[in-house]
Each structure stands twice: as C-alpha cells, then as structure tokens.
Coordinates of C-alpha atoms in Angstrom, one line a residue:
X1 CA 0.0 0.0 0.0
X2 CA 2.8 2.8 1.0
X3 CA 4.5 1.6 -2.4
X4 CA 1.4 2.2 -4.2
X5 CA 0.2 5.7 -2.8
X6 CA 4.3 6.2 -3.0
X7 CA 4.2 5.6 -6.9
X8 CA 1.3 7.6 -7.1
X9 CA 2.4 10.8 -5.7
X10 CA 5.6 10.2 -7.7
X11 CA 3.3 10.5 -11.1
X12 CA 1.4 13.5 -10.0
X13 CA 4.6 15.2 -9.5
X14 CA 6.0 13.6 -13.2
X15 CA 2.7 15.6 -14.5
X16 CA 3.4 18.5 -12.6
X17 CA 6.3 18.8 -13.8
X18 CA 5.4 18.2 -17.3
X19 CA 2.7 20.5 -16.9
X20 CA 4.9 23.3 -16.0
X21 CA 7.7 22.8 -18.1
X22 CA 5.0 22.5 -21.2
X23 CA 3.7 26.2 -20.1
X24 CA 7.6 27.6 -19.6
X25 CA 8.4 26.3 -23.3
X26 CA 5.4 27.9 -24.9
X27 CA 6.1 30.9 -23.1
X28 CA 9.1 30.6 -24.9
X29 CA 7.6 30.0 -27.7
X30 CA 5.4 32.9 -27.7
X31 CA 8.5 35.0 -26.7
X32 CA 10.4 34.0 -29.8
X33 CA 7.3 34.2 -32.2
X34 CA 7.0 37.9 -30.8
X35 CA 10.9 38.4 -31.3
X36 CA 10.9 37.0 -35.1
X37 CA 8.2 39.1 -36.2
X38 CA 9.9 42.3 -34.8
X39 CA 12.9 40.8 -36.8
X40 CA 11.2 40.6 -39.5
X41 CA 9.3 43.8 -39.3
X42 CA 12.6 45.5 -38.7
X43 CA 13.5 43.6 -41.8
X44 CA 11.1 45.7 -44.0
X45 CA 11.7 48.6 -42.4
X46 CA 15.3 48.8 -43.2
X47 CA 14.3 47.4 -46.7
X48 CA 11.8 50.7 -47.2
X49 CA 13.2 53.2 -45.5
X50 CA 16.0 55.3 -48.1
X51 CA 17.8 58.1 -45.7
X52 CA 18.7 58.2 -41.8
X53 CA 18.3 54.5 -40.9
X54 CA 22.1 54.0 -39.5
X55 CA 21.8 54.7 -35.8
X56 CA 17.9 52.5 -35.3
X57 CA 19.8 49.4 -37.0
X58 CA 22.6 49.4 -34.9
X59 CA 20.3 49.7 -31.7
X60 CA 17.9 46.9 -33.0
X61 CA 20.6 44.8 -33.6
X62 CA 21.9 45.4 -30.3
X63 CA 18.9 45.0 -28.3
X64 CA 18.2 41.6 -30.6
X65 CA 21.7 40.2 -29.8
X66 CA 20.7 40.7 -25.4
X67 CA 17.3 39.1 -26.8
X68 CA 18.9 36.1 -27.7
X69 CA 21.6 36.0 -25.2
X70 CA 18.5 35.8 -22.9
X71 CA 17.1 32.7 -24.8
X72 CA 19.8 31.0 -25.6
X73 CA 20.5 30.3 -21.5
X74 CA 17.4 28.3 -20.8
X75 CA 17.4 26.7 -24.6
X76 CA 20.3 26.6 -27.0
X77 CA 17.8 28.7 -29.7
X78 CA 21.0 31.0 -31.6
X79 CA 20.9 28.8 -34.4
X80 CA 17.4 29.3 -35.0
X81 CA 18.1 33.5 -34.5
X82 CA 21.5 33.5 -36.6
X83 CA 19.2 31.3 -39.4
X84 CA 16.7 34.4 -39.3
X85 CA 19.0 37.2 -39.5
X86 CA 21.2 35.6 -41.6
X87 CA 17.9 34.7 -44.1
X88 CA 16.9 39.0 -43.4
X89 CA 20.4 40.0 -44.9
X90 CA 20.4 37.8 -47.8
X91 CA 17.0 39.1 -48.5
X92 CA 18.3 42.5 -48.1
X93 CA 21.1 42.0 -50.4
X94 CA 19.2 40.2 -53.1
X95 CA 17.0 42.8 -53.4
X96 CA 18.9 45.4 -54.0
X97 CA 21.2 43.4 -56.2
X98 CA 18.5 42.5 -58.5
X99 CA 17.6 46.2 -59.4
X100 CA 21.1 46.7 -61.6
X101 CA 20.7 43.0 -62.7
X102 CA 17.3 44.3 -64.6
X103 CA 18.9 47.1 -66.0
X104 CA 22.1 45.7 -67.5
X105 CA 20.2 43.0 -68.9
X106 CA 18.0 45.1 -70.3
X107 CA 20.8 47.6 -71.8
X108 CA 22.2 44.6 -72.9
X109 CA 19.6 43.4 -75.0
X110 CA 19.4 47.1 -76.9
X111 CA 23.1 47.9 -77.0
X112 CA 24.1 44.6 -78.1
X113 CA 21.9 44.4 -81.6
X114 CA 22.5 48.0 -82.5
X115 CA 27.1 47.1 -82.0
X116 CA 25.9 44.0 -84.3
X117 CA 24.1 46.3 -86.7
X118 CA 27.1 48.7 -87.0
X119 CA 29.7 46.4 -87.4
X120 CA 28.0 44.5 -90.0
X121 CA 27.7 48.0 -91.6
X122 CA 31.3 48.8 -91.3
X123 CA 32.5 45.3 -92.8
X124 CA 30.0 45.6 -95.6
X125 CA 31.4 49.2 -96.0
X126 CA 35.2 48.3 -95.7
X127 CA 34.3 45.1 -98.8
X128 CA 32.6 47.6 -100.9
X129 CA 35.8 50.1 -100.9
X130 CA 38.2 47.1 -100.9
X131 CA 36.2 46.4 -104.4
X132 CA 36.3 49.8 -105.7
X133 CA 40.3 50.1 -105.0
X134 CA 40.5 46.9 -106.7
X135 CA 39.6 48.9 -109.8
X136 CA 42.6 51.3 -109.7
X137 CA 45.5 51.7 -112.0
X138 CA 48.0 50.1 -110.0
X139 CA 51.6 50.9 -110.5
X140 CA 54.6 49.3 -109.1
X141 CA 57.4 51.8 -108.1
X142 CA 61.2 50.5 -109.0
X143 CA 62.4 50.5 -105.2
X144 CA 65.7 50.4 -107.2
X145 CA 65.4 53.5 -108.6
X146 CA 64.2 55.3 -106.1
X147 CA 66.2 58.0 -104.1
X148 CA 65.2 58.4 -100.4
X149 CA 66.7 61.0 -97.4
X150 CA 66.5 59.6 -94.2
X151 CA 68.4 62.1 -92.3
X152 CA 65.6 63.4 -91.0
X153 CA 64.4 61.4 -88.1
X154 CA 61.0 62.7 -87.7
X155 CA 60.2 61.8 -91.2
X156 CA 59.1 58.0 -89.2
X157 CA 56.1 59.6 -87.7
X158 CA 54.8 61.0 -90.9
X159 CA 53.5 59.4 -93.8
X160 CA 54.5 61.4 -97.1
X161 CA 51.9 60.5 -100.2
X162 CA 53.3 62.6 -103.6
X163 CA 50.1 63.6 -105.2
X164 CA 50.3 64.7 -109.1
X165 CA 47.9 66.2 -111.1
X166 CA 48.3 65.9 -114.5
X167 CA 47.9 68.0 -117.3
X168 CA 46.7 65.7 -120.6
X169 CA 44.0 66.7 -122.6
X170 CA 42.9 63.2 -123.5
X171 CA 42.6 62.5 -119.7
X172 CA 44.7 59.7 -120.0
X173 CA 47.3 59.3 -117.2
X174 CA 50.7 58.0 -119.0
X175 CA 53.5 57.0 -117.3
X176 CA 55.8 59.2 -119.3
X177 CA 55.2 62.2 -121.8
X178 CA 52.8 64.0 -119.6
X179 CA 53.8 67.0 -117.2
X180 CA 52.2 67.6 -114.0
X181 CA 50.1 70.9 -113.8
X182 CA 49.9 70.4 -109.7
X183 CA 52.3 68.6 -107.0
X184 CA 51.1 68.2 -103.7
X185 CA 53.3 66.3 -101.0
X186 CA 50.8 65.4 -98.1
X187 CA 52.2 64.6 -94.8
X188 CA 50.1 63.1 -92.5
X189 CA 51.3 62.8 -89.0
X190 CA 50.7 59.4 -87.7
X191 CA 49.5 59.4 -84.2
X192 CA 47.4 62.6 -84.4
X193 CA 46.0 62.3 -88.5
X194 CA 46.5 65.8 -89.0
X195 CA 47.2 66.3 -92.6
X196 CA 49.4 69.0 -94.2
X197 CA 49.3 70.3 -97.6
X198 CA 52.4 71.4 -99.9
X199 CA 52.1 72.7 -102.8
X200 CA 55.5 72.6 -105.1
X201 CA 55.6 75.4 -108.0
X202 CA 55.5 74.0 -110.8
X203 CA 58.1 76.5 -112.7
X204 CA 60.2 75.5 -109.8
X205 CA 64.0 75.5 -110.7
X206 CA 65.3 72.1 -109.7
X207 CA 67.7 69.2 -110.6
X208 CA 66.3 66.5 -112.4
X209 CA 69.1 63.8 -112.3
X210 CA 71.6 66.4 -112.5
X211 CA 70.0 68.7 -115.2
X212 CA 68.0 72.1 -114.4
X213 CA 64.6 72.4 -115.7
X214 CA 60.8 73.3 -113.9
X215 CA 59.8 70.6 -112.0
X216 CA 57.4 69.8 -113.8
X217 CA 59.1 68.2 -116.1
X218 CA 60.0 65.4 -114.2
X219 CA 57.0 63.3 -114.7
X220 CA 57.5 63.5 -118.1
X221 CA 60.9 62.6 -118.3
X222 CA 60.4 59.7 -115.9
X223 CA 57.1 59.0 -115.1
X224 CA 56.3 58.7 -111.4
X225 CA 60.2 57.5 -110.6
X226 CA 61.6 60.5 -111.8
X227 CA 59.0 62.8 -110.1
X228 CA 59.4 61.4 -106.8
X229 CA 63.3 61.5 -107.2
X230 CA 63.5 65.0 -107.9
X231 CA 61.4 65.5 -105.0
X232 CA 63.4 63.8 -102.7
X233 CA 66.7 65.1 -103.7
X234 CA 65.6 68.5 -104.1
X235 CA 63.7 68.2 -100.7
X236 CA 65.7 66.2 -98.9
X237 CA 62.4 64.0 -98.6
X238 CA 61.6 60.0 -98.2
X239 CA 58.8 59.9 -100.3
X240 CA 57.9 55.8 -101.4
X241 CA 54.2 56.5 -102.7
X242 CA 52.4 58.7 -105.1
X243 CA 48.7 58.8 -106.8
X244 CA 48.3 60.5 -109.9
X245 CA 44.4 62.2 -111.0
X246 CA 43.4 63.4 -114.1
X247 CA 40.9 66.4 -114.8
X248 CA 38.0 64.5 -115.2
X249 CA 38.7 62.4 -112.1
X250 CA 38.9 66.0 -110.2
X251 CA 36.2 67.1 -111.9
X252 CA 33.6 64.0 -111.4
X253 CA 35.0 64.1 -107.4
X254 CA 33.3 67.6 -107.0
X255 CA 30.0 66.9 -109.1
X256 CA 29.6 63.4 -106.8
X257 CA 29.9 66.0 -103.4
X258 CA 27.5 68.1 -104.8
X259 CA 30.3 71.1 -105.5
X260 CA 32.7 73.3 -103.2
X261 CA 32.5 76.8 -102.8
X262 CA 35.1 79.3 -104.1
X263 CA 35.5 82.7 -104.4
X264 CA 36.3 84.8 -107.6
X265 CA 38.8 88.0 -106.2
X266 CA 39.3 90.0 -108.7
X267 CA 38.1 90.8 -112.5
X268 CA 40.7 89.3 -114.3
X269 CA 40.7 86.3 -112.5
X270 CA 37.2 85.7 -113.4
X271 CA 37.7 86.4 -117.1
X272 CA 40.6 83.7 -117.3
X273 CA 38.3 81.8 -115.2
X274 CA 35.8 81.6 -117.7
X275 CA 38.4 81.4 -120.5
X276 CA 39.2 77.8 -119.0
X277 CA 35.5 76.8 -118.1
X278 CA 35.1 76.9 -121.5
X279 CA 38.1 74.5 -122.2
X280 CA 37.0 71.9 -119.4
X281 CA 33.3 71.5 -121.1
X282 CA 35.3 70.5 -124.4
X283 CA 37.9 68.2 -122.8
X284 CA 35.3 66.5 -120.2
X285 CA 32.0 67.2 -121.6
X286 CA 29.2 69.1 -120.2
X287 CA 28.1 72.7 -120.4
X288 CA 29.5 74.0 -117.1
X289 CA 27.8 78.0 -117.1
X290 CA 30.4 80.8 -117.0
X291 CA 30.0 83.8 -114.3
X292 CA 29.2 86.7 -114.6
X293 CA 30.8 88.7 -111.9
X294 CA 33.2 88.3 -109.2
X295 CA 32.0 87.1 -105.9
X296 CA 31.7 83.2 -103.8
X297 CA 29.7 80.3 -105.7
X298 CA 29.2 76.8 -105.6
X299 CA 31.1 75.3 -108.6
X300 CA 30.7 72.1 -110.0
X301 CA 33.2 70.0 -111.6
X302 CA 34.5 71.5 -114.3
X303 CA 34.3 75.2 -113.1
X304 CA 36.4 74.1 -109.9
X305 CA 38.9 72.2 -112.2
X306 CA 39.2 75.8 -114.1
X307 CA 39.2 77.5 -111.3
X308 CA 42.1 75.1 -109.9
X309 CA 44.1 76.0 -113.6
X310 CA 43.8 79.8 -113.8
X311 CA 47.7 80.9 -114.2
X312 CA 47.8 84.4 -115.6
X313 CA 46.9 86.6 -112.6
X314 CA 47.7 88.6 -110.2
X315 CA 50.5 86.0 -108.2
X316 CA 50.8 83.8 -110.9
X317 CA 51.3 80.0 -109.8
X318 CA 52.1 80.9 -106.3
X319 CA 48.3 81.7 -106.4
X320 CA 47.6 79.0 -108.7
X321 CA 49.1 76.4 -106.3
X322 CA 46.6 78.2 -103.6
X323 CA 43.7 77.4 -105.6
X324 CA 44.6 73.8 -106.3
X325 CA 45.1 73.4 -102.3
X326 CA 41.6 75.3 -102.1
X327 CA 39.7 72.6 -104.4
X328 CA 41.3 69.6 -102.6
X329 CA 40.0 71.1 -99.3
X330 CA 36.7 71.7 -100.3
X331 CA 36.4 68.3 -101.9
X332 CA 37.8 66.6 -98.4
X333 CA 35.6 68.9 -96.5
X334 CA 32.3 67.9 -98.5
X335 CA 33.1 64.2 -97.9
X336 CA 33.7 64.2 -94.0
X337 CA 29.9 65.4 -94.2
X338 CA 28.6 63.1 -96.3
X339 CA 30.8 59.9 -95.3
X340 CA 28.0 58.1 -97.5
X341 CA 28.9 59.2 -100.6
X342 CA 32.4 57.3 -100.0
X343 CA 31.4 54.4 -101.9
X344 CA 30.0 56.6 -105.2
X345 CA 33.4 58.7 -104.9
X346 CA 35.6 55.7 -105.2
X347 CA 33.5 54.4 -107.5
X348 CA 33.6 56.6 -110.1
X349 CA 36.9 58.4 -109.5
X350 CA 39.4 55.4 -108.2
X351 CA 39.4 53.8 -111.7
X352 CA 40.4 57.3 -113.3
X353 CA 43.5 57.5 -110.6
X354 CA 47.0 55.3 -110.6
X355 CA 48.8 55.1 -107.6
X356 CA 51.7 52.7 -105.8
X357 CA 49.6 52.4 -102.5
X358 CA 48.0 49.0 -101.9
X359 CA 44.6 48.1 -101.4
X360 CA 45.1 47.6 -97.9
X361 CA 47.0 51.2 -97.5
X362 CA 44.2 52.9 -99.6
X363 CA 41.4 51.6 -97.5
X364 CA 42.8 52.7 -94.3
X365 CA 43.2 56.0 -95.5
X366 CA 39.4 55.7 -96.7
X367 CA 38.1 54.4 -93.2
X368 CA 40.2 56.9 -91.3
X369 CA 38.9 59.8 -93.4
X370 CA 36.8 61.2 -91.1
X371 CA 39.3 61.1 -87.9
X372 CA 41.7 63.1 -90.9
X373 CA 42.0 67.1 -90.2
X374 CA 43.9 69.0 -93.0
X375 CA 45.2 71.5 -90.6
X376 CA 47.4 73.4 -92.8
X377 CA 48.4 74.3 -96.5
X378 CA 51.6 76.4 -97.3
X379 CA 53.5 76.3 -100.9
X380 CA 57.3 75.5 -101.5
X381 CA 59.6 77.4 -102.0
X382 CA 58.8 79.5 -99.2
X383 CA 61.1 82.7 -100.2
X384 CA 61.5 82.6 -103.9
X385 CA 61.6 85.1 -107.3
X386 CA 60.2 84.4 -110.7
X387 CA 61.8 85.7 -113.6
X388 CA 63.2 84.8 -116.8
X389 CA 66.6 82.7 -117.3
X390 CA 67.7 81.6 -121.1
X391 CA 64.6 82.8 -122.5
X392 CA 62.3 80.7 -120.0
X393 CA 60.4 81.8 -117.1
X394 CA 61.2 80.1 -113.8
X395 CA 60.4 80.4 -109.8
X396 CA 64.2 79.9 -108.1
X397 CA 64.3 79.2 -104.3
X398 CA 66.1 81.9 -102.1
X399 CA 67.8 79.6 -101.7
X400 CA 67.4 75.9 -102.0
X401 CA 68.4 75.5 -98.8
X402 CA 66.8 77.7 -96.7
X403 CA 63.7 76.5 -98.1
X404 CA 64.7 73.0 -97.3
X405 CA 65.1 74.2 -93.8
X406 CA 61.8 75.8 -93.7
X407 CA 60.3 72.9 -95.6
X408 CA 61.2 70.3 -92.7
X409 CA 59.8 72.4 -90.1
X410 CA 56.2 72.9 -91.7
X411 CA 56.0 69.3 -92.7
X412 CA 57.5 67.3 -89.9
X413 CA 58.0 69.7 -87.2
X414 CA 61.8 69.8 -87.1
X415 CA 64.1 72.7 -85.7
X416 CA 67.4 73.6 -87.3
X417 CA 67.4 70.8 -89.9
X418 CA 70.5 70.6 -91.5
X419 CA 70.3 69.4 -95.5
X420 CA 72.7 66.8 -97.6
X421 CA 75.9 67.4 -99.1
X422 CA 73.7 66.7 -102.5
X423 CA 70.9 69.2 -101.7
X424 CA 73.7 72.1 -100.3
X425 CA 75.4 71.1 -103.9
X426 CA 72.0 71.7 -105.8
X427 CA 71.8 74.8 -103.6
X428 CA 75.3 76.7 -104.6
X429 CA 74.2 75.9 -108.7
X430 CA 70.8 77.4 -108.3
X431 CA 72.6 80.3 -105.9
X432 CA 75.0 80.6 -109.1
X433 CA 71.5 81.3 -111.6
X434 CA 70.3 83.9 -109.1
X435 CA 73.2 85.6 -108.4
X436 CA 73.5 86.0 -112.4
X437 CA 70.4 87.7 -112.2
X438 CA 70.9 90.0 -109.4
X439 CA 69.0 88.4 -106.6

C-alpha cells in the first residue's frame, strides 16, 4: 500500500512537472514568435526606409543580440536567431542586387543588336571600298630607282603620299610624256592624322638627275620615278608612294559631293576663269555656265577644275598652287559630311587615278577619313623670285636651302634641320643662276 500511494504521488509530480515545463516552453515559444516578427518587421523597415536609418539598426541589432543572449540560457535557440537574421540579410542584399541586374540585362539586350548592326555596316562598308580600289590603276614603283633621305628622323612619324595632277588633254594618265600641272606632297602625321598640304611650284627651278629644268618636267621625263626622285633630292624628302588624277577624275569628285564653294577675287581672275571653263566643257564634256561677276559660288566639276588651272593673274602659280590646295580642301571637307557618298566617290573616280599604294593602305586612308584634319596648307619654296633665265620663265628658291630648312619644319615639325651634301650642292648651282640675275 505505501509503495502504491508512493508511486502515485511520484506520477502527479511527473505531471506537474510536465505540466509546467510544457507552459515555460510555450512561453518561450510565444517570446520567440514575438521576437521573429519584430525581426522581421525591422526587416522591412530597413528594406523601405532610403535616408537616416544608421543609428535604429545598430540599436535593434543590439537590443536583438541581449534578446537572444537571454534565450539561448534556458534553450540553446541562436541557431534558430542566426538562421533568421542571416535569411533577413540575404533578403536584403538580393533585393537590392537584382535592381542593376534588370537594367544591364535590359541595356544589354538594346546595346548589343545596335554594335551587331554597326559592325555589319562597317565590314560591308570596308568590302565595298576594298572592291572599288580593286579597280585602280596600279603601278609598281622601281624601289631600285628610287632615291630616299633619311636624315631626318622625324620623317618615321609621318607618312608622305606625292600627289600629281596631271595636265593631258585626253585625260589619260601616262606613265611618261605627260607633265604635272599640280604637285602636292601630303604629310600626315601618324599618331594625331592631321594632314598637311604642300604645294610645289611647278616653274620650280630644280635638278632633275643632274639637269636644271621646272619641275614639272620630271613626270615627263620619268614617269612617277623620276618625279618622286627630284622630290626627294631637291627636298631632302623620303617619299615611297604617289597617286596621280586626271581632270575628269577631279572634276567628277566635286560633281559626286555636290560642289565646293570658291571665291572669284578680282576681275581678271574671273575672265581667265571663264576662259578655261570653256576648255573643261570640251575636254570633259558638259556645259558647265560661266560667271558673270566676281564674288563666292558653288562650282561644279569642271568650273572648280578651271578654277584650280587659272595661271595668268595677279600672283601667278604661287596663287595658282593656292587654288589647287583650295579645291582639294573643299572636296575633303564635303566628304567628311557626307561619309556616305564614299562608296559613289571611289566608284567613279578610283578607276580614273594610278597610284603605288596598296589596297590595304588605300582603305585605311578611306576608313580613317573622317578622324583626318587638313590642318594646314603652305606652298614650297617658301622665299623665292620668278623671272626669266635663257629665255624661259622660272620660280628659283632663295635659296634651296633655306627652303629646305623651312620645308622640314612645316612638314615634320623639325628645328634647325641641316640638308645633304647633294641638296647644299644643288643649292650653290641654283645660288649661281640667281646671283647672275641680281638676286
């Protein structure tokens, strides 16, 4: 009997003691239901709330870590806390990760069609003038023959392009027998693509392999070797590459940019002017009009190639060389604003041009066109007197030398240049003329 009533008091105590323990853990439980929602609540707070929320995180973090310091002595429950803070911060984080996520993806998908897009345009672009080079009069220069200067150390950062214009009245461009009405010597400066222009006289006193005649001349004793060589000896220059136009490529260049704009000084420059208007409709065709008084136009084609040919004025060629420099400018500026009309350009005028540059080298003079600045045009000589010698008129440098100087400077930027033996030789001959003359 006392081991009966003994076991029976000992289970009313078992179910007391359940019975309390039972309401002290869902007291618990209630506390850390209370706690998590706070948490979370908090959560969304921080989440919402865009300015001034420093200092209340730090003190509800703080008064959650004594919360569960305070649990975690009658129950081991920081596992279940760290879970839900831990869950609240990568919440936090996703969120506002996935915002930029959106938008980069969505840049993405309209950025990356419209780069497709253009580079398909500029391959297309770069085949089409690969095509239209194709179609050139190519002419492969004697390396052999030719005479380079490379004293001048500068001259590497340059590229230095001999452009001739010539003066046939059939338009066709032969390699001999044909003198050059303009010679330009461009010099573009590699890093930077500025471009300058000089013109060279063409009644230029000069050596041409030893003998003195105008300079242009040399073309047509030679073709393009003998141009180029005269160039570089009486320059003192490196030039490897030329390209040689007709009048009707000029011509058809200024028609396809829809014309340059000019201006007409003085009154006999517009009579001779018209004088050679008339001569361009009969050796290109067409019926260009003449003007009537002096002023700025539009030309075409054939009135800017007159224009570009007008000799007896007031400054002779010095300002004939001017007006050649003036055409190519206003064709180059025409087609850096209208880049589209590329393709027609090369089109039609590449297959009326020769030239030693390669497809590859012509093209990526094409494609840089537009990063291209012709930033200055002067004419050689710099210091020089025309007058008659033997019954021919001629321009002679004062003196060849200086000039050289002076010609260095402008093109490749270098001070105190100091020429060749052969150039000071060619110097103290032409010095020899004008001192004969009284200069």
């Amino acid at each position: 009997m006392q081991s009966s009533s003994s076991n029976k008091h000992s289970k009313k105590r078992s179910k007391s003691s359940l019975s309390y323990r039972s309401a002290q853990n869902a007291s618990y439980r209630q506390l850390d239901d209370g706690h998590k929602k706070k948490t979370r609540a908090g959560s969304r707070e921080e989440t919402s709330s865009q300015t001034g929320t420093g200092a209340r995180s730090r003190r509800q973090e703080s008064g959650t870590r004594s919360q569960e310091a305070f649990r975690s002595q009658p129950e081991n429950r920081s596992g279940s806390s760290g879970t839900v803070s831990s869950g609240s911060s990568t919440s936090r984080n996703g969120s506002r990760s996935s915002g930029p996520k959106k938008k980069r993806g969505c840049l993405g998908r309209i950025l990356l069609p419209l780069i497709l897009l253009i580079l398909i345009i500029v391959v297309l672009f770069f085949l089409f003038l690969r095509s239209s080079f194709g179609r050139i009069q190519k002419y492969d220069l004697n390396m052999d023959d030719i005479v380079v200067n490379d004293k001048d150390s500068n001259m590497d950062d340059y590229q230095t392009i001999a452009l001739f214009g010539v003066d046939n009245q059939d338009n066709e461009i032969k390699d001999v027998g044909s003198r050059t009405d303009s010679i330009i010597i461009a010099s573009i400066n590699k890093s930077t693509k500025d471009v300058k222009l000089m013109s060279i006289y063409r009644d230029t006193y000069v050596s041409i392999d030893g003998e003195y005649d105008k300079i242009n001349a040399a073309y047509a004793y030679g073709g393009p070797e003998q141009a180029i060589n005269t160039i570089n000896r009486n320059l003192d220059l490196n030039i490897t590459d030329f390209a040689t136009v007709n009048f009707k490529a000029l011509a058809d260049a200024v028609d396809i940019v829809g014309g340059i704009k000019l201006t007409i000084k003085s009154e006999k420059e517009l009579e001779n002017l018209n004088d050679y208007i008339g001569n361009m409709n009969k050796i290109n065709g067409g019926d260009s009009p003449k003007f009537e008084e002096t002023g700025t136009y539009t030309f075409d084609g054939n009135q800017a190639v007159a224009y570009s040919r007008i000799r007896y004025m007031e400054g002779g060629d010095h300002e004939r060389a001017n007006h050649q420099r003036l055409v190519v400018e206003g064709i180059v500026k025409k087609v850096k604003q209208q880049p589209w009309k590329l393709k027609a350009l090369a089109d039609t005028v590449i297959p009326q041009c020769k030239t030693s540059l390669s497809t590859g080298d012509m093209t990526s003079l094409a494609m840089g066109l537009l990063r291209y600045s012709i930033v200055d045009s002067q004419a050689y000589p710099f210091d020089s007197v025309d007058e008659r010698y033997g019954g021919i008129y001629y321009g002679f440098p004062l003196t060849v030398y200086s000039n050289t100087v002076k010609a260095h400077e402008y093109l490749y930027g270098t001070k105190d240049y100091e020429p060749t033996e052969e150039l000071g030789r060619i110097s103290d001959k032409v010095e020899a003329v004008t001192d004969d003359l009284g200069y």
